[in-house]
Short mmCIF file of C-alpha atoms in Angstrom, two decimals:
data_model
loop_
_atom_site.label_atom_id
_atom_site.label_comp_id
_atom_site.label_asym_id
_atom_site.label_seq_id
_atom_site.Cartn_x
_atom_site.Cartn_y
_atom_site.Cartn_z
CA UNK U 7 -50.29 31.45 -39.89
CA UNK U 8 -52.43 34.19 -39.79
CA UNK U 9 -51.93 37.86 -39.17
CA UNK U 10 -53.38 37.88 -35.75
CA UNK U 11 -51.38 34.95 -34.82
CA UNK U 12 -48.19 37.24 -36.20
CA UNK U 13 -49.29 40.25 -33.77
CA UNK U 14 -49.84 38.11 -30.62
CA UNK U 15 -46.05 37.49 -30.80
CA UNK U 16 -44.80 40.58 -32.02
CA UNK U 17 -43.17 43.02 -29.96
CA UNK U 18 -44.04 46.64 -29.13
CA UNK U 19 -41.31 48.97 -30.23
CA UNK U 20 -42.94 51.47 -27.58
CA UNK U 21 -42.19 48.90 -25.04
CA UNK U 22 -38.34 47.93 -26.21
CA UNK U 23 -36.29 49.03 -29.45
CA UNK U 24 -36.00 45.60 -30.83
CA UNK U 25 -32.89 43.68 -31.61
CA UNK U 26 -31.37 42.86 -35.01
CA UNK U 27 -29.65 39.27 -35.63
CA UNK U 28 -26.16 39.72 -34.79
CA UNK U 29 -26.63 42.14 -32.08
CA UNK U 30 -26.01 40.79 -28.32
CA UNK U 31 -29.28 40.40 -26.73
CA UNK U 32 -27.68 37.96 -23.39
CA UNK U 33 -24.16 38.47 -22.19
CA UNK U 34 -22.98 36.51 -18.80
CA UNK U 35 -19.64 37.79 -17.93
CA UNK U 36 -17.94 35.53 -14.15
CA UNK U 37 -21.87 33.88 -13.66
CA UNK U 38 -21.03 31.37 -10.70
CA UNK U 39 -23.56 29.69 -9.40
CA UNK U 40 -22.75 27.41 -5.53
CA UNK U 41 -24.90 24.96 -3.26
CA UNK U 42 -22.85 25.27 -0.15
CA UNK U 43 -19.71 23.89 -0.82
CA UNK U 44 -21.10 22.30 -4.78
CA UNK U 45 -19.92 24.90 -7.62
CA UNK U 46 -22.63 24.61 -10.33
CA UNK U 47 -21.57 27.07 -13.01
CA UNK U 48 -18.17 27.96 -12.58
CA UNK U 49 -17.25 31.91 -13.48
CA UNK U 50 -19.21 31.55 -16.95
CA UNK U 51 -19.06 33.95 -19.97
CA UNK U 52 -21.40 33.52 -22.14
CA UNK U 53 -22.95 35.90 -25.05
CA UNK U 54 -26.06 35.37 -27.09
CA UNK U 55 -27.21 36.94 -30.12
CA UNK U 56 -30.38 38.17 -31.10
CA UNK U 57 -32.40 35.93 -33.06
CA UNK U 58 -29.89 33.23 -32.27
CA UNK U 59 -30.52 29.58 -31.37
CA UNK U 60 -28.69 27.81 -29.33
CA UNK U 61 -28.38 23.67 -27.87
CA UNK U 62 -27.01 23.12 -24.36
CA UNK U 63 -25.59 19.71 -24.14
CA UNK U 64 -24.00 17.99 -21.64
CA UNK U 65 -23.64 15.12 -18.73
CA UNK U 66 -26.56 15.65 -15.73
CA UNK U 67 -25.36 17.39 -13.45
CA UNK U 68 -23.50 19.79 -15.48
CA UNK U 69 -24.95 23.15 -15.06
CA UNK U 70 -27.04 23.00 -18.25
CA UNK U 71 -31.00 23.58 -15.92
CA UNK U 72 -29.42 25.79 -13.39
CA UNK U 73 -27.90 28.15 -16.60
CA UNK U 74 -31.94 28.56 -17.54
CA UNK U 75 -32.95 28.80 -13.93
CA UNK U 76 -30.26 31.75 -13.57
CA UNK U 77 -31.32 33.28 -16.74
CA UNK U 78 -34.95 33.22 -15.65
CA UNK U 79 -34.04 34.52 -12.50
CA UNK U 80 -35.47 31.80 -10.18
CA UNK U 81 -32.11 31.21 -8.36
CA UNK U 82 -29.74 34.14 -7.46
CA UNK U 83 -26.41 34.16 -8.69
CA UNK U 84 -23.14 34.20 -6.33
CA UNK U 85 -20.64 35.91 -8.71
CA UNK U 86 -20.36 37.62 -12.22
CA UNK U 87 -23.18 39.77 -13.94
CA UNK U 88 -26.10 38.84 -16.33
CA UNK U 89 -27.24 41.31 -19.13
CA UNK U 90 -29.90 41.46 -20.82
CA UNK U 91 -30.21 43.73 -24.27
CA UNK U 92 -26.91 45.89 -22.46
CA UNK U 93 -28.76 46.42 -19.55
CA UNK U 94 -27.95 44.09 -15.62
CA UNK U 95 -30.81 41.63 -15.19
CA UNK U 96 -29.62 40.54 -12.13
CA UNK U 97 -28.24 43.80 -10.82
CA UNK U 98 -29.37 47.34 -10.46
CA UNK U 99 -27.51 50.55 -11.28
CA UNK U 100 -27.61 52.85 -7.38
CA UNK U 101 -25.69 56.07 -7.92
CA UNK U 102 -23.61 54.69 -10.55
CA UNK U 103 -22.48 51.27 -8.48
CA UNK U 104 -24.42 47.78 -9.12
CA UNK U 105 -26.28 46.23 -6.47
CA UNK U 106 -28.32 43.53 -6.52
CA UNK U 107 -31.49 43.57 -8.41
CA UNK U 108 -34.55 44.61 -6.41
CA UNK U 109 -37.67 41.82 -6.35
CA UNK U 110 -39.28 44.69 -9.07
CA UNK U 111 -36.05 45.05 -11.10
CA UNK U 112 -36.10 41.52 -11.47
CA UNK U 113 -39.77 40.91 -12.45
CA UNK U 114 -39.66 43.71 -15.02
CA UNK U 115 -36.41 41.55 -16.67
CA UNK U 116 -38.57 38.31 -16.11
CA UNK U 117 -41.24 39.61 -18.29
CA UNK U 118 -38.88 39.54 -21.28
CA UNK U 119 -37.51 36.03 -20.57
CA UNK U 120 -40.19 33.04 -21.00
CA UNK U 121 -39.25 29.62 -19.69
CA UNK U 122 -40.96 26.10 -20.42
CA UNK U 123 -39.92 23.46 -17.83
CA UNK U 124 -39.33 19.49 -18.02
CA UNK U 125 -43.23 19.00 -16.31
CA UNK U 126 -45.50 21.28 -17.43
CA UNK U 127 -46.55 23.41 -13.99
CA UNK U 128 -49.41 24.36 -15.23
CA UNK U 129 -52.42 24.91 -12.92
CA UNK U 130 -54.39 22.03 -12.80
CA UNK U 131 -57.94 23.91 -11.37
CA UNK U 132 -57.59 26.24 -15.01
CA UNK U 133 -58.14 25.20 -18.68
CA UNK U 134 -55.77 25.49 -21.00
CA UNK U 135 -57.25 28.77 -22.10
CA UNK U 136 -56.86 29.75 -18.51
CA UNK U 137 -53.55 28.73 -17.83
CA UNK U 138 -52.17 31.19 -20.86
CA UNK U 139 -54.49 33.86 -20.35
CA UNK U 140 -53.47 34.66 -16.59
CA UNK U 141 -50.64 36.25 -17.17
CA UNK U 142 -51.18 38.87 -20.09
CA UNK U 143 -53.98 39.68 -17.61
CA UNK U 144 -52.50 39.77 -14.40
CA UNK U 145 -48.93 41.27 -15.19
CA UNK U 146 -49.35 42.92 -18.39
CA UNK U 147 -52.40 44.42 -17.41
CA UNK U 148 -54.31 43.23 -20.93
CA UNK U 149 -57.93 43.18 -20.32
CA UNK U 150 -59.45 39.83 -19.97
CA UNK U 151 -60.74 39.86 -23.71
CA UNK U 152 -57.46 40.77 -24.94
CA UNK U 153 -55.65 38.04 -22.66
CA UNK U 154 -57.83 35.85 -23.92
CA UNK U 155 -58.06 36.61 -27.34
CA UNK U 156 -54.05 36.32 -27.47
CA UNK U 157 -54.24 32.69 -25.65
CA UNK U 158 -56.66 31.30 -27.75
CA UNK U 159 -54.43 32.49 -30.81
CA UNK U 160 -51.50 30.83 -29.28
CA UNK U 161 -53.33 27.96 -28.58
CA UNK U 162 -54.62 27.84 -31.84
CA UNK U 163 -50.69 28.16 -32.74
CA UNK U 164 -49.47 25.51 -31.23
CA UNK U 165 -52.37 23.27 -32.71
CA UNK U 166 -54.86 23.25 -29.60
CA UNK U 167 -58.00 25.06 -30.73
CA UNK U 168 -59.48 22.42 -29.76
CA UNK U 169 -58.39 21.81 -26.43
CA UNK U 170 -59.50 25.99 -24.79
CA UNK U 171 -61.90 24.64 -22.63
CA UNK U 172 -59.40 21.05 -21.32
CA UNK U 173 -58.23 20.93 -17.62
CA UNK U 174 -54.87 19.24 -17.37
CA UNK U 175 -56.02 16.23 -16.67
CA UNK U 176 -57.71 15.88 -19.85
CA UNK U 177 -54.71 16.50 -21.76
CA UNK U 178 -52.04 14.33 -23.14
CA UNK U 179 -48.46 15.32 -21.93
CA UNK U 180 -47.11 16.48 -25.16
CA UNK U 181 -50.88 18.65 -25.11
CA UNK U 182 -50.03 19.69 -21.53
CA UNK U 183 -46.19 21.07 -22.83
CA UNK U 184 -48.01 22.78 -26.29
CA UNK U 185 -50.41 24.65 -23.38
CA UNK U 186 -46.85 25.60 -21.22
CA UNK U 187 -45.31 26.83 -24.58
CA UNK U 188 -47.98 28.88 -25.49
CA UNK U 189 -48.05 30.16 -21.92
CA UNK U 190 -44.56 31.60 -22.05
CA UNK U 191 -44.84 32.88 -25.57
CA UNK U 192 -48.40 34.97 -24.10
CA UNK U 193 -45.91 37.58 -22.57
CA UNK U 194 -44.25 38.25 -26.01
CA UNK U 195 -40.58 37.18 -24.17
CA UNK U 196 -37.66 38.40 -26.40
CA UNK U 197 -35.99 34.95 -25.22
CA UNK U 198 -37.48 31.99 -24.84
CA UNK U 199 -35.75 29.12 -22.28
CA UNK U 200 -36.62 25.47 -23.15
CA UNK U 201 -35.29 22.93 -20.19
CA UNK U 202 -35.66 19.12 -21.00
CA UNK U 203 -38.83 19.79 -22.37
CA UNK U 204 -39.51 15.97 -23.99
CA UNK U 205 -37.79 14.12 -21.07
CA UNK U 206 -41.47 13.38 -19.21
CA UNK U 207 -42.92 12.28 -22.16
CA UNK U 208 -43.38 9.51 -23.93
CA UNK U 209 -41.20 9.07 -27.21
CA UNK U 210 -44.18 9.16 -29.49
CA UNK U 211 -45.36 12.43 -28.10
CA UNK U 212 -41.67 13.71 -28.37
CA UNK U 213 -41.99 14.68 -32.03
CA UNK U 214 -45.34 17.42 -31.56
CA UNK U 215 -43.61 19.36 -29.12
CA UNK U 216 -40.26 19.44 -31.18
CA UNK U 217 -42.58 20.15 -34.28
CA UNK U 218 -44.18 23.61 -32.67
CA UNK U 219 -40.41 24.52 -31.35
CA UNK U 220 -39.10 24.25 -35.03
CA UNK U 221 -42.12 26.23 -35.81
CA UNK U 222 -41.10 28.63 -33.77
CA UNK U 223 -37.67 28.62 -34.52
CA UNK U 224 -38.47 28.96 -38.46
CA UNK U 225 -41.29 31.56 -38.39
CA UNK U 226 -40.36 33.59 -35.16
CA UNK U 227 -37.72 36.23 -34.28
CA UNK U 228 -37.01 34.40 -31.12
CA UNK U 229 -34.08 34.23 -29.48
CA UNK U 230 -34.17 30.43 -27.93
CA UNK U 231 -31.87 28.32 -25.62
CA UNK U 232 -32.35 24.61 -25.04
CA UNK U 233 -31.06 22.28 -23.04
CA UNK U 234 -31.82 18.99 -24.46
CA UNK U 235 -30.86 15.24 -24.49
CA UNK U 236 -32.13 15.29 -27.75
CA UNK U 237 -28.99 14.83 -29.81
CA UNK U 238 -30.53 14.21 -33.64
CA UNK U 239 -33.08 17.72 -32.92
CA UNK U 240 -30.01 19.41 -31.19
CA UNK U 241 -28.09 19.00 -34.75
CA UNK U 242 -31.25 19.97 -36.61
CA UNK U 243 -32.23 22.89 -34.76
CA UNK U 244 -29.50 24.88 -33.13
CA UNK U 245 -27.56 27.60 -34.99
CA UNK U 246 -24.77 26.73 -32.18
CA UNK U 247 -24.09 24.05 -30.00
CA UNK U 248 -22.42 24.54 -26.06
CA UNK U 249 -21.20 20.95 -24.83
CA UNK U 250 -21.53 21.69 -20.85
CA UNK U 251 -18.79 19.57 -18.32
CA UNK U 252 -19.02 20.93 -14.33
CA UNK U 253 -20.34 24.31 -15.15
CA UNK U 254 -18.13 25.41 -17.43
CA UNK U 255 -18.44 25.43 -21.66
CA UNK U 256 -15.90 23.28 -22.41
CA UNK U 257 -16.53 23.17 -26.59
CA UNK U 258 -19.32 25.20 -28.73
CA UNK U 259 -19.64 25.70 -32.12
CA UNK U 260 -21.96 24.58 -35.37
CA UNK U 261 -23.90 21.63 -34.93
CA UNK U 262 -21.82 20.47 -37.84
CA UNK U 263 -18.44 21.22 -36.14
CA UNK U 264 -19.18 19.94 -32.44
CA UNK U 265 -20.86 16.62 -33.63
CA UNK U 266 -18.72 15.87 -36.61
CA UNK U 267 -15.35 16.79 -35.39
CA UNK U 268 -15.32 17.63 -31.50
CA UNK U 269 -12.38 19.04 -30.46
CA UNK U 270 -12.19 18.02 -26.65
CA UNK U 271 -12.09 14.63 -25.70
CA UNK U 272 -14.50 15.65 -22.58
CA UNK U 273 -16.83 16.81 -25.69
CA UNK U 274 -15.85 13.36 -27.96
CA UNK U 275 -16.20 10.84 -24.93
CA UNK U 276 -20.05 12.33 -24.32
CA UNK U 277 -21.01 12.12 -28.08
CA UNK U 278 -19.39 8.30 -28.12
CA UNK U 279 -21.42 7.01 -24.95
CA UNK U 280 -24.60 8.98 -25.94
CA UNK U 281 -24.10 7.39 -29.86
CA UNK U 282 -23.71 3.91 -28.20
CA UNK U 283 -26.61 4.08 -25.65
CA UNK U 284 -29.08 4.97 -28.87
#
């Protein structure tokens, strides 16, 4: 890893006094989430600490997508309160009473949140040097030398220095999710959100993208949250686990603790069926 490399993901302490591991960087205190008459997260607390990384686990259809989607701001909430380093993400402070968030309030919280989604998004008409390089140019403001000077570091990174010049198309889809990771990392987030990110690929490309997340994990003050079907990685990677049942936490604790003696038979019934469908 070299020292450039380092300094692409570092943050600016002009920009935001950064956090210390142990400190609360994400605190969700009531978060409800509803489609019409379908409650998706159901009045969740939640806190997350800096540094901290943590496994969402859970039955589809249990709140564990929507919980990043909420986080990242692309779906508004319907109760409760979302912090971010002490300060409302999804609500504003107006003479002293909280409102909620402005479309500007919300992209200047987005910018410290990076998200990497089950299929890729990416733009298919850019390369892969393109694709990371828009952003630290168009909403940072970093000149395009400096954007792209930081994307092809990342993409160097995340093994791709190779692949600048690749369109989609020419990529495999474990290449196409490296491209996406290095794309959220390019706006030097102080969280990063990982949803399903091996369930469109094939197994065999399963284990690069997992490799550059424990990279990551290891060599990066990041905080992370994933929501994976990935049991074995779940147990490897996360410093906690949160076992998700109709959009509530039912159980959380050490990977050791929730997969070697869950507490909740909701939690122990989940573990059984996903152990015998292996």
């Amino acid at each position: 890893m070299t020292h450039s490399t380092l300094d692409a993901l570092a943050i600016n302490p002009a920009d935001i006094e950064p956090a210390v591991i142990g400190d609360t960087i994400l605190r969700l205190r009531g978060v409800s989430k509803r489609y019409g008459k379908l409650t998706v997260l159901d009045h969740l607390d939640l806190d997350i600490e800096a540094n901290e990384k943590v496994a969402i686990i859970g039955p589809s259809g249990s709140g564990k997508s929507t919980l990043l989607r909420v986080l990242m701001m692309l779906e508004e909430i319907d109760d409760g309160v979302i912090e971010l380093d002490g300060e409302p993400l999804t609500h504003m402070s107006v003479n002293a009473v909280l409102v909620p968030a402005s479309a500007s309030h919300r992209s200047k919280g987005r910018r410290n949140i990076g998200m990497v989604f089950q299929n890729f998004n990416l733009f298919p008409h850019m390369t892969a040097l393109q694709n990371v390089a828009q952003a630290p140019n168009k909403v940072l403001g970093l000149s395009k030398q400096e954007a792209t000077e930081r994307a092809s570091e990342l993409l160097d990174m995340v093994g791709l220095s190779d692949k600048l010049g690749h369109f989609p198309s020419q990529l495999s889809g474990g290449q196409q999710q490296r491209v996406a990771i290095a794309r959220a990392l390019a706006m030097r987030p102080r969280v990063m959100l990982f949803d399903e990110v091996t369930s469109a690929l094939d197994p065999e490309l399963c284990g690069e993208v997992l490799n550059v997340i424990r990279r990551l994990g290891s060599e990066h003050q990041l905080t992370m949250l994933m929501v994976t079907h990935q049991m074995g990685f779940a147990r490897e990677f996360a410093d906690r686990v949160c076992f998700f049942s109709e959009g509530k936490i039912v159980e959380q604790g050490t990977p050791e603790a929730l997969f070697g003696a869950p507490q909740h038979e909701r939690t122990q019934a989940f573990l059984r069926a996903v152990t015998e469908a292996i």
